[in-house]
Amino acid sequence: MSRSPRQPAQDETPDRAARARAMIELLARRQEAAARAVVPWFFEQMPEYYFLTHGEEEQAAHLRALVSGQVLTQGQVVTLESPCGTRRTVLSPGGGMEHLAAAVAGAAPRGILGARLLQTRDGRLRLDSFVTAPARRVAPDAPALARAVAQARAVGGLPARQAGALREFLATGTDDCVEKFEPARALRHFALWRRIRACEGVDVTLEPGVYPGQSRITVAMMEPPARGALLAIVRILARAGAEVSRAYADVYDTPSRALCVVSLYLPEADPALAPERWAGLSAALRTVKWQAPDQPLDALVAAHGFTLAEAALLQAGAAFAHQFLHGLDPYAYTTANVAAAVLGQPRAARALLDYFAARLDPAVRGRAGRQREALRTLREARAAIAPGASGVPGRVFQVLETFVTHTLRTNYYLADRFGLGFRLDPAVLAHLPGRPPHAGRTGGRAGADEPPYGIFFFHGAHHQAFHVRYREMARGGVRLVPTASPGQFELEAGRQFAEVTALAQSQQSKNKDIPEGGAKAVVLLGPLADRDLAVKSVVDALLDVTLADKGRHSLRGVVDHLGRDEVIYLGPDENITPGHIEWIVARARARGHRWPSALMSSKPRTGISHKRYGVTSLGVVVFAQEMLKLLGIDPHTQPFSVKFTGGTRGDVASNAMRILIRDYGPRVRIVSASDGHGALYDPHGLDHGELLRLADAGLGVAEFDPGLLRGPGAVCVRATDPDGARLRDTLHNTAEADLFIPAGGRPDTINEDNWRDFLLPDGRPSARAVVEGANLFLSPGARDRLQESGVLVVHGASANKCGVISSSYEVLAGLALSDEEFLEIKDIYVAQVLDILRRRAGDEARLLVREYRAAGGARPLTALTVELSREINALADALDAALKASLGDARALRDDPALYALLLDYCPPVLVERYEERLTGRVPLAHVTALVAAHAAARAVYTEGIGWMRALAGRCEPLEAMRAYLAQGQRLAGFLDGLAASALPQAEAVARILRATGRKYLTERELGVGGD
């Protein structure tokens, strides 16, 4: 039989209220005792600045946490968080840099906008407070702001005329900055901002004896990285053995760019501030804007005495090695494993650095001998590496040695560099493990068997970049590739060089109409990367290794193993903003670039903006029109349907939609569009007015008004909606249309593994023609399979070439004219360039269709593009070499009327009418000869077809053949004029025959290579 729990008797029930009162009294006594012990000590040991800037309530909160958290007695670390999540205070026992770095590291991921880092005089306690994003900015009409300005004026040193400017400056700070206002510091920050607001680097100053026994280091920068600058500063000082007693940081959101100021106070006698050590310390502090504070190889600094700069150099080398080893075994050669291999071999790492210095340090004397000795030591260190089970360390150092051996220039030894840059000999590819990355998977792309002319590699804070060029003078876009996670960065890093090489090859193919060869830059951004700073770091490093001092081919701090000038032209690509474009030109001008306006194209004001004028889309639509005709659809009289990737916010897609709607009106039915954030589908056709509204407003497809969808299954989704990402990623396959224009998306989106997804269930392709508005959306293998399935595919090297042609005309204007001169003729110049673009696109489109029909469809359009590009580029290269050999300077071209006429014919008429003399007086000879060669080659091949000019040039000197061709063209024009004036009944028919074959016949007869 169970028994119920025993119930206490009434007299056994405790008096809970009495016990509670007793406990309160006990706690109060103990808290009072602790407070009596701690509070006087706290008031004696805390810096006076703390009490000036923290009110009684804050002091009480800190003391309660200090006492109740047993920070001093039990060594606990207490963190106080504000309800809004933007205020954080860390109380930790003991002073020292280790505790300081830990407190800063905890707040850094949130983005530090303000910090008060304090230590008691006896070193027993740290009290570190942070204001983090998204903290409130001070209200412009806040009484505290008026009081702050009044205090600043009261202490003196502020002219009355600057009071308003100071108020505006302080209003860009956080409310905490104004609440904890200290006039002297605010005035220092204001003066500092006025001094460095146009600067890009990091300003570092040391002020000895600012207070008795204390020195102040001030580190200030415009446009600080969103995270990590303060942490980097603290870690650099910790590694230098410095002891920071207190520090302050403030970020002001000043117009256009934020200002960050960090003030650190150290004992005046701190050994780290001694003159012999300060130079190295200040140099390290100047890197905090451009160098991540937590790179794996930073461990070499503490463990083996390497400098931070040496660790950064090894980190760059490890990133390069990972790029070219990843393909051998992506599991063995991860980023972490490659870094671990370097960390585990400090002797080999030191030997590698010595070899690098022997080759590239401008201070080295007796370079050849030093280099031989350093290489011998490095190979001994490599030989001593234990093989181990994997062989990873040995292979890593093999690639690192190859990297150093083939570095022709570097900015490593320049002061105040923004990031690391390396100009590499393309022969490096032949010495890397496995097949060179420029070969192999890029088969089927124009020029895939041709090694690059030049390779640049860049490394900085959370980013790495390659720039590849295929000619001595080349141009191509800069593409930013963001990543959302370390895993995605690892994946993209493993294929970055393959991507940039394929893009540069495609650019080389499409650049057949212009003087510049093909190039491309791909900047891979880690999850923590700052896009703007990454662009600045890469471009400034590119300037470092391409600019020259007077009488040299390079800057004086750059050892030059190349021995010639470099001519680089850039352009915009994915994720490049107008702000980036303007900064690149301004930076080039500030650094003394000879033609800063020509360095970067698509300038908003002094250039031809791709997006505003739709230059790439113009050519895409020309090719689309010819493909529709090839399908038997006359777009001027018959309806047709189109689907897109790339949305209403993107350049190519939005402008292609505009042109299609403008030129074809209700006959064009746009059935689908997708971008990174969403997807749209309507089989009855998306509302034209709504598409134009989104494009005008710069909005993505997910902002489409769903009330305007009409057809069965029509849908508008965001990528974040249930099943939204799947629909976005598959709509380009499943929507049915006459024509598909991929105008956005990652390379190889349609590839050898998934190309069948483009086919409908009955086996028919979901679109009968594809016009590649985006580079490399289809892999070479996917193109082949789709063409075998009956799809007409226009290679991007043909379809989207008008963007590069437009940029080339912008480069020409930048070489010949000042900005003011260009702006005077801009409207006329741009209109004439647009006319030229239509002709260039039409010339190629009609030739491809003509050759395709002549072959009965047996030669795919993409193969014809490759063949066409190779023929024009090969002929242009031969002509360019011959012209350079025969002309002493550009003015000598005037003595050859036929070739000079080609130069004038290439240019927009307004440039010839107003500035003809500039074309041979200011434009460099290399550009002039390449321009004439490219225009001559393109015009001949477009007119006569693929193969004839190649065969002719194979039987005689190319320049001789071209001169004869030009001369016989003039002779034929005379025949045609006479025929037109005659009364022959078949005159027009005879004229057509002469135009089709006459120049070939006359040229061959003139050269003696044709039959009778």
mmCIF file of N, CA and C in Angstrom, residues 324-325 327-328 395 398-399 428-439:
data_model
loop_
_atom_site.group_PDB
_atom_site.id
_atom_site.type_symbol
_atom_site.label_atom_id
_atom_site.label_comp_id
_atom_site.label_asym_id
_atom_site.label_seq_id
_atom_site.Cartn_x
_atom_site.Cartn_y
_atom_site.Cartn_z
ATOM 1 N N PHE A 324 47.190 26.825 -58.178
ATOM 2 C CA PHE A 324 47.708 25.925 -59.196
ATOM 3 C C PHE A 324 47.919 24.497 -58.691
ATOM 4 N N LEU A 325 47.719 24.265 -57.408
ATOM 5 C CA LEU A 325 47.781 22.902 -56.881
ATOM 6 C C LEU A 325 46.396 22.316 -56.639
ATOM 7 N N GLY A 327 43.897 21.938 -58.488
ATOM 8 C CA GLY A 327 43.427 21.032 -59.534
ATOM 9 C C GLY A 327 44.019 19.642 -59.448
ATOM 10 N N LEU A 328 45.198 19.514 -58.842
ATOM 11 C CA LEU A 328 45.802 18.187 -58.690
ATOM 12 C C LEU A 328 45.021 17.336 -57.701
ATOM 13 N N ARG A 395 55.703 19.845 -52.519
ATOM 14 C CA ARG A 395 55.077 20.357 -53.730
ATOM 15 C C ARG A 395 54.742 21.843 -53.582
ATOM 16 N N GLN A 398 57.860 23.787 -54.065
ATOM 17 C CA GLN A 398 58.242 23.755 -55.476
ATOM 18 C C GLN A 398 57.525 24.868 -56.247
ATOM 19 N N VAL A 399 56.217 25.020 -55.989
ATOM 20 C CA VAL A 399 55.447 26.061 -56.672
ATOM 21 C C VAL A 399 55.891 27.443 -56.195
ATOM 22 N N VAL A 428 55.838 30.983 -66.522
ATOM 23 C CA VAL A 428 55.608 30.292 -65.254
ATOM 24 C C VAL A 428 54.651 29.134 -65.421
ATOM 25 N N LEU A 429 53.704 29.253 -66.367
ATOM 26 C CA LEU A 429 52.688 28.217 -66.533
ATOM 27 C C LEU A 429 53.295 26.881 -66.945
ATOM 28 N N ALA A 430 54.364 26.931 -67.714
ATOM 29 C CA ALA A 430 54.989 25.691 -68.178
ATOM 30 C C ALA A 430 55.726 24.969 -67.060
ATOM 31 N N HIS A 431 55.969 25.631 -65.945
ATOM 32 C CA HIS A 431 56.745 25.046 -64.850
ATOM 33 C C HIS A 431 55.882 24.679 -63.643
ATOM 34 N N LEU A 432 54.571 24.827 -63.772
ATOM 35 C CA LEU A 432 53.671 24.481 -62.677
ATOM 36 C C LEU A 432 53.209 23.044 -62.825
ATOM 37 N N PRO A 433 52.853 22.396 -61.724
ATOM 38 C CA PRO A 433 52.458 20.989 -61.807
ATOM 39 C C PRO A 433 51.241 20.791 -62.711
ATOM 40 N N GLY A 434 51.228 19.694 -63.452
ATOM 41 C CA GLY A 434 50.084 19.389 -64.307
ATOM 42 C C GLY A 434 50.088 20.244 -65.552
ATOM 43 N N ARG A 435 48.997 20.198 -66.273
ATOM 44 C CA ARG A 435 48.887 20.986 -67.500
ATOM 45 C C ARG A 435 48.715 22.455 -67.166
ATOM 46 N N PRO A 436 49.273 23.339 -67.987
ATOM 47 C CA PRO A 436 49.054 24.770 -67.744
ATOM 48 C C PRO A 436 47.571 25.082 -67.735
ATOM 49 N N PRO A 437 47.119 25.895 -66.785
ATOM 50 C CA PRO A 437 45.687 26.181 -66.676
ATOM 51 C C PRO A 437 45.095 26.863 -67.893
ATOM 52 N N HIS A 438 45.950 27.477 -68.777
ATOM 53 C CA HIS A 438 45.363 28.143 -69.942
ATOM 54 C C HIS A 438 44.946 27.148 -70.997
ATOM 55 N N ALA A 439 45.374 25.886 -70.877
ATOM 56 C CA ALA A 439 44.983 24.867 -71.839
ATOM 57 C C ALA A 439 43.938 23.958 -71.209
#
